[in-house]
Amino acid sequence: MKIRNKKVLREIAVRAYKANWKRNLFTIFSIIITTFMITTILTIGISYQKTISIRNARMNGMSYDISLTEPEKGQVEQVRTMSGIAEAGLSVRCAVCEEYNSTVLDEVQLYWLDQTAWEKQCVPALEYYEGDYPKKDNEIMLSVNALRAMGVTNPRIGMKLPLTWYGLAGGMAGESTENEFILCGFFKDYAGWERGFVSKVFYKHTGARQTDFMQGVLMISMRNPIFSARDIESLREVLSVSSMQEIKGDVETITNYIRVIFVLFGLFFMIMISGFLFIYNMLLISVSRDIICYGQLKTIGMTSVQLKSVIDRQVIWNCAAGIPIGLLSGLFLAKGIVPLILSTVNPVLEAEQIIMAEPWICVTAILFSFLTYWFGSRKPVRLVERCSAIEAVRYTDVTNRKMKKSGSVSLMSMAWSNVFRSIRQAIIILSSFVISTAMVWIILAVLQQNNAEKIVNTIYSYDIRFKNDTMLDDNIKNLITGQKIAEAEKISGVLQIGKVQSTDAVVPYQEDLFGGYYRNLYQSRYMPGGNYEDDIDFYKKHPEDSLFTSRIIGIDSVEFEKLNEKLGSTLDRADFERGKTAVVISSLGLDTGDIAGKELIFWIPDDSRKEEMQKIEIAAVGQSKDLPAYFSRGYSPEIIVSQSYLAQITDNLVTELIEVSYKTPLSDKTEKQIKDIFKEEQGVSFDSKLDRFGAMKQNSEQMVILGASIGIIIVILAFVNYFNMLAAGIDGRKREFAILESIGMTSKQIRAMLAWEGNFYAAVSLLGGMIIGIPFSCIVFDNLNTFDMKYQLPWQEIIVPYVIILLVCIATPRVVYHFTVKNSIIEGIKME
């Protein structure tokens, strides 16, 4: 007969729920914290990743995936009709500003951008901009760096700027013209370039074209930013890209994407496991009492199906109470408090730009918390189903462990035994704490990898570099004199100064040395434009008047160390200093072939030494990025020798740049002192690490706040998990403590025993977190390492959270025992 007992089951569920109100309160709290953790960490984590992407785009100055140089009109139209292309913007370098109010500039590049390039690819890569894109012939928009180089520190829309500029018609420098421009806007990014934008009217006026060599670029943004070298080759074939054009993109995109996804999935998995253990800890601690209760109900005739119905009601009630509170608390923190802090750091940012609360995050948090609690609550039912009612009543989830016989048992050994009294429970509790502490290591590694100070220290091998901007003029001036260098060396904050000097050199044709290089040159997009045979024949007869001029560059000991490190420390210092060996580098980036060990012949033209022939052995061949000089001249590779040797063979030396390193990196005081030395030299420009850091600082502070928020939340949740576990555990051991007191153990000894339990939890958790966290943090660091930085163990940063964790683990058991266990011995023994 079917008996209608739903009302009875509901009453039993309500009574059981009310009777266990304290345990249910702990359970609801664990659900709240887990939902809160998933919501906040995923929301802030996504915002952190978004901030990194914004930082990388701003460092590049533009946001696109693939570039095509010198694009034809038909190629531009064809690209824009392709289904896989999201945006295709056109940029043309059309003019160069060389002077402002008699102040010589380091060639401020002027570009025209079409509407797509400006709105879709440039604006997203700017930290901010004011004003509008130029529309009239005399309007100009400049970067903050360009304005600073002009001495304009407080730009205003509408201010007049007298500029001397020359056009780049045909890719060649035209005649200089002086005009008064009106500043219609200015912008800031992290690229460090001195650049500006002009109107289409001005661009047409210069005579420059998008097909001019190295002037026009079609910037292609893919709908799917994950592409391979095969995709670029397909574009090359479809667009019929000529040998004079260059189409390129980051072919490591897929590999980098897989690495990032792997790392993010790993972090997401660890967060989920931490949340799962958080809820499951609570369920595991109370499982024995549940089974005893359900066993008693089973003895009076309740079936497993009915038991399941009672448990399901309690699950739904706990989730209904805990999940909404956790979700709303997480959203309040992520969308309220953190954006408020970030807006304080960078007032330019809007709140919605900082934190993105994706709907799927809320759904994930709700489903994860509910399903974790739901499946975790199945264990009592399964155990009751497998065992009889009598076995269920006598159930205890304690592993029988043999202890060594001794005359007395110490509090330490009792505490150790209590920690592992249930192996399964100990593993789950410790796993939760270990994962939390390991996550701290990983977060510190990610913060280190995205620290602006560490990034600029990796990018820059110096603190400030001064360049002689007259090096490309017909009349080169030696503006960086020995006297000024000596003044700079006297500044107390200066550690060292690296000096680069250079002069023209004539390298006669040597087939066994550069024959292959010149053939490669005429097959590349850098070909001079003439006939290979005729040009080489003229070169053989008149090397000093040919296109294939070269330059010999002298470096001091400071610059030698930097170059040698880039070359893998392969140079012999003594041979290099004596002028026996040299390094050859092509500034065009072309392959010079296997010429190491061969002899190079050259001489210095127009020198008082009567053009003496010099011979030197090539010790190594570097890449264009290794070139210590800033400027380049001629089509032949550059020759790098020691300054002492170069001074012996010529008097025609000009210091083209110096690189200054400070005793205290990024020192404002030292920077100001050394800038004062060169402030009157209008032909000397500088590139400062401190300025680059200043541009990135606010973005870096945002990432620190977001990353630290995740770390703090994880540590707090580890504490809360530990506290919740102890509170529930101590509450469930009240009868055990009463029995121990009845046989002579004092309350002080019980507190000491609990303190030792806390010590063991802390020791195992911190050690386990270190064992797991250090290798995983290295993996995460390497896979997200965009700037080839070196990983350093964050010992200083980890000390504070480790000390806090240790103190909390030791103090918490005493505090919980004090506020939880207040019954007398008799009342404690009588408790079920």
mmCIF file with all atom_site columns, C-alpha atoms in Angstrom, residues 378-448:
data_model
loop_
_atom_site.group_PDB
_atom_site.id
_atom_site.type_symbol
_atom_site.label_atom_id
_atom_site.label_alt_id
_atom_site.label_comp_id
_atom_site.label_asym_id
_atom_site.label_entity_id
_atom_site.label_seq_id
_atom_site.pdbx_PDB_ins_code
_atom_site.Cartn_x
_atom_site.Cartn_y
_atom_site.Cartn_z
_atom_site.occupancy
_atom_site.B_iso_or_equiv
_atom_site.pdbx_formal_charge
_atom_site.auth_seq_id
_atom_site.auth_comp_id
_atom_site.auth_asym_id
_atom_site.auth_atom_id
_atom_site.pdbx_PDB_model_num
ATOM 1  C CA . ARG A 1 378 ? 25.337 11.690 -1.344  1.00 0.00 ? 378 ARG A CA 1
ATOM 2  C CA . LYS A 1 379 ? 27.973 9.989  0.827   1.00 0.00 ? 379 LYS A CA 1
ATOM 3  C CA . PRO A 1 380 ? 25.784 9.456  3.959   1.00 0.00 ? 380 PRO A CA 1
ATOM 4  C CA . VAL A 1 381 ? 23.015 7.965  1.809   1.00 0.00 ? 381 VAL A CA 1
ATOM 5  C CA . ARG A 1 382 ? 25.400 5.626  0.015   1.00 0.00 ? 382 ARG A CA 1
ATOM 6  C CA . LEU A 1 383 ? 26.935 4.468  3.292   1.00 0.00 ? 383 LEU A CA 1
ATOM 7  C CA . VAL A 1 384 ? 23.542 3.827  4.873   1.00 0.00 ? 384 VAL A CA 1
ATOM 8  C CA . GLU A 1 385 ? 22.424 1.947  1.757   1.00 0.00 ? 385 GLU A CA 1
ATOM 9  C CA . ARG A 1 386 ? 25.510 -0.303 1.938   1.00 0.00 ? 386 ARG A CA 1
ATOM 10 C CA . CYS A 1 387 ? 25.353 -1.100 5.658   1.00 0.00 ? 387 CYS A CA 1
ATOM 11 C CA . SER A 1 388 ? 22.651 -2.273 8.012   1.00 0.00 ? 388 SER A CA 1
ATOM 12 C CA . ALA A 1 389 ? 20.843 0.025  10.428  1.00 0.00 ? 389 ALA A CA 1
ATOM 13 C CA . ILE A 1 390 ? 22.885 -1.282 13.406  1.00 0.00 ? 390 ILE A CA 1
ATOM 14 C CA . GLU A 1 391 ? 26.213 -0.710 11.565  1.00 0.00 ? 391 GLU A CA 1
ATOM 15 C CA . ALA A 1 392 ? 25.077 2.777  10.612  1.00 0.00 ? 392 ALA A CA 1
ATOM 16 C CA . VAL A 1 393 ? 24.290 3.613  14.248  1.00 0.00 ? 393 VAL A CA 1
ATOM 17 C CA . ARG A 1 394 ? 27.773 2.441  15.327  1.00 0.00 ? 394 ARG A CA 1
ATOM 18 C CA . TYR A 1 395 ? 29.567 4.122  12.344  1.00 0.00 ? 395 TYR A CA 1
ATOM 19 C CA . THR A 1 396 ? 32.714 6.163  12.994  1.00 0.00 ? 396 THR A CA 1
ATOM 20 C CA . ASP A 1 397 ? 34.902 7.638  10.297  1.00 0.00 ? 397 ASP A CA 1
ATOM 21 C CA . VAL A 1 398 ? 38.159 7.073  12.148  1.00 0.00 ? 398 VAL A CA 1
ATOM 22 C CA . THR A 1 399 ? 41.019 5.046  10.767  1.00 0.00 ? 399 THR A CA 1
ATOM 23 C CA . ASN A 1 400 ? 42.414 2.550  13.267  1.00 0.00 ? 400 ASN A CA 1
ATOM 24 C CA . ARG A 1 401 ? 46.089 3.383  13.661  1.00 0.00 ? 401 ARG A CA 1
ATOM 25 C CA . LYS A 1 402 ? 48.493 1.596  15.964  1.00 0.00 ? 402 LYS A CA 1
ATOM 26 C CA . MET A 1 403 ? 50.512 3.807  18.265  1.00 0.00 ? 403 MET A CA 1
ATOM 27 C CA . LYS A 1 404 ? 53.843 2.921  19.769  1.00 0.00 ? 404 LYS A CA 1
ATOM 28 C CA . LYS A 1 405 ? 53.578 1.722  23.358  1.00 0.00 ? 405 LYS A CA 1
ATOM 29 C CA . SER A 1 406 ? 55.241 3.960  25.852  1.00 0.00 ? 406 SER A CA 1
ATOM 30 C CA . GLY A 1 407 ? 54.969 4.872  29.469  1.00 0.00 ? 407 GLY A CA 1
ATOM 31 C CA . SER A 1 408 ? 53.236 8.148  28.634  1.00 0.00 ? 408 SER A CA 1
ATOM 32 C CA . VAL A 1 409 ? 51.684 9.834  25.616  1.00 0.00 ? 409 VAL A CA 1
ATOM 33 C CA . SER A 1 410 ? 52.790 13.397 24.878  1.00 0.00 ? 410 SER A CA 1
ATOM 34 C CA . LEU A 1 411 ? 50.452 16.153 23.792  1.00 0.00 ? 411 LEU A CA 1
ATOM 35 C CA . MET A 1 412 ? 52.431 16.401 20.555  1.00 0.00 ? 412 MET A CA 1
ATOM 36 C CA . SER A 1 413 ? 51.882 12.727 19.681  1.00 0.00 ? 413 SER A CA 1
ATOM 37 C CA . MET A 1 414 ? 48.187 12.990 20.560  1.00 0.00 ? 414 MET A CA 1
ATOM 38 C CA . ALA A 1 415 ? 47.879 16.048 18.301  1.00 0.00 ? 415 ALA A CA 1
ATOM 39 C CA . TRP A 1 416 ? 49.646 14.237 15.449  1.00 0.00 ? 416 TRP A CA 1
ATOM 40 C CA . SER A 1 417 ? 47.330 11.260 15.914  1.00 0.00 ? 417 SER A CA 1
ATOM 41 C CA . ASN A 1 418 ? 44.272 13.538 15.899  1.00 0.00 ? 418 ASN A CA 1
ATOM 42 C CA . VAL A 1 419 ? 45.339 15.229 12.674  1.00 0.00 ? 419 VAL A CA 1
ATOM 43 C CA . PHE A 1 420 ? 45.486 11.848 10.932  1.00 0.00 ? 420 PHE A CA 1
ATOM 44 C CA . ARG A 1 421 ? 42.759 10.083 12.894  1.00 0.00 ? 421 ARG A CA 1
ATOM 45 C CA . SER A 1 422 ? 40.828 9.988  9.616   1.00 0.00 ? 422 SER A CA 1
ATOM 46 C CA . ILE A 1 423 ? 43.266 9.690  6.737   1.00 0.00 ? 423 ILE A CA 1
ATOM 47 C CA . ARG A 1 424 ? 40.659 10.691 4.174   1.00 0.00 ? 424 ARG A CA 1
ATOM 48 C CA . GLN A 1 425 ? 39.600 13.761 6.139   1.00 0.00 ? 425 GLN A CA 1
ATOM 49 C CA . ALA A 1 426 ? 43.221 14.802 6.788   1.00 0.00 ? 426 ALA A CA 1
ATOM 50 C CA . ILE A 1 427 ? 44.074 14.519 3.104   1.00 0.00 ? 427 ILE A CA 1
ATOM 51 C CA . ILE A 1 428 ? 41.110 16.651 2.071   1.00 0.00 ? 428 ILE A CA 1
ATOM 52 C CA . ILE A 1 429 ? 41.694 19.327 4.731   1.00 0.00 ? 429 ILE A CA 1
ATOM 53 C CA . LEU A 1 430 ? 45.431 19.537 4.047   1.00 0.00 ? 430 LEU A CA 1
ATOM 54 C CA . SER A 1 431 ? 44.867 19.480 0.286   1.00 0.00 ? 431 SER A CA 1
ATOM 55 C CA . SER A 1 432 ? 42.632 22.531 0.600   1.00 0.00 ? 432 SER A CA 1
ATOM 56 C CA . PHE A 1 433 ? 45.287 24.430 2.548   1.00 0.00 ? 433 PHE A CA 1
ATOM 57 C CA . VAL A 1 434 ? 48.164 23.236 0.339   1.00 0.00 ? 434 VAL A CA 1
ATOM 58 C CA . ILE A 1 435 ? 46.380 24.357 -2.829  1.00 0.00 ? 435 ILE A CA 1
ATOM 59 C CA . SER A 1 436 ? 45.660 27.765 -1.301  1.00 0.00 ? 436 SER A CA 1
ATOM 60 C CA . THR A 1 437 ? 49.294 28.307 -0.288  1.00 0.00 ? 437 THR A CA 1
ATOM 61 C CA . ALA A 1 438 ? 50.516 27.012 -3.671  1.00 0.00 ? 438 ALA A CA 1
ATOM 62 C CA . MET A 1 439 ? 48.219 29.528 -5.376  1.00 0.00 ? 439 MET A CA 1
ATOM 63 C CA . VAL A 1 440 ? 49.957 32.305 -3.436  1.00 0.00 ? 440 VAL A CA 1
ATOM 64 C CA . TRP A 1 441 ? 53.293 31.255 -5.011  1.00 0.00 ? 441 TRP A CA 1
ATOM 65 C CA . ILE A 1 442 ? 51.727 31.211 -8.477  1.00 0.00 ? 442 ILE A CA 1
ATOM 66 C CA . ILE A 1 443 ? 50.064 34.608 -8.059  1.00 0.00 ? 443 ILE A CA 1
ATOM 67 C CA . LEU A 1 444 ? 53.351 36.121 -6.854  1.00 0.00 ? 444 LEU A CA 1
ATOM 68 C CA . ALA A 1 445 ? 55.052 34.700 -9.975  1.00 0.00 ? 445 ALA A CA 1
ATOM 69 C CA . VAL A 1 446 ? 52.393 36.241 -12.235 1.00 0.00 ? 446 VAL A CA 1
ATOM 70 C CA . LEU A 1 447 ? 52.710 39.585 -10.450 1.00 0.00 ? 447 LEU A CA 1
ATOM 71 C CA . GLN A 1 448 ? 56.498 39.429 -10.828 1.00 0.00 ? 448 GLN A CA 1
#
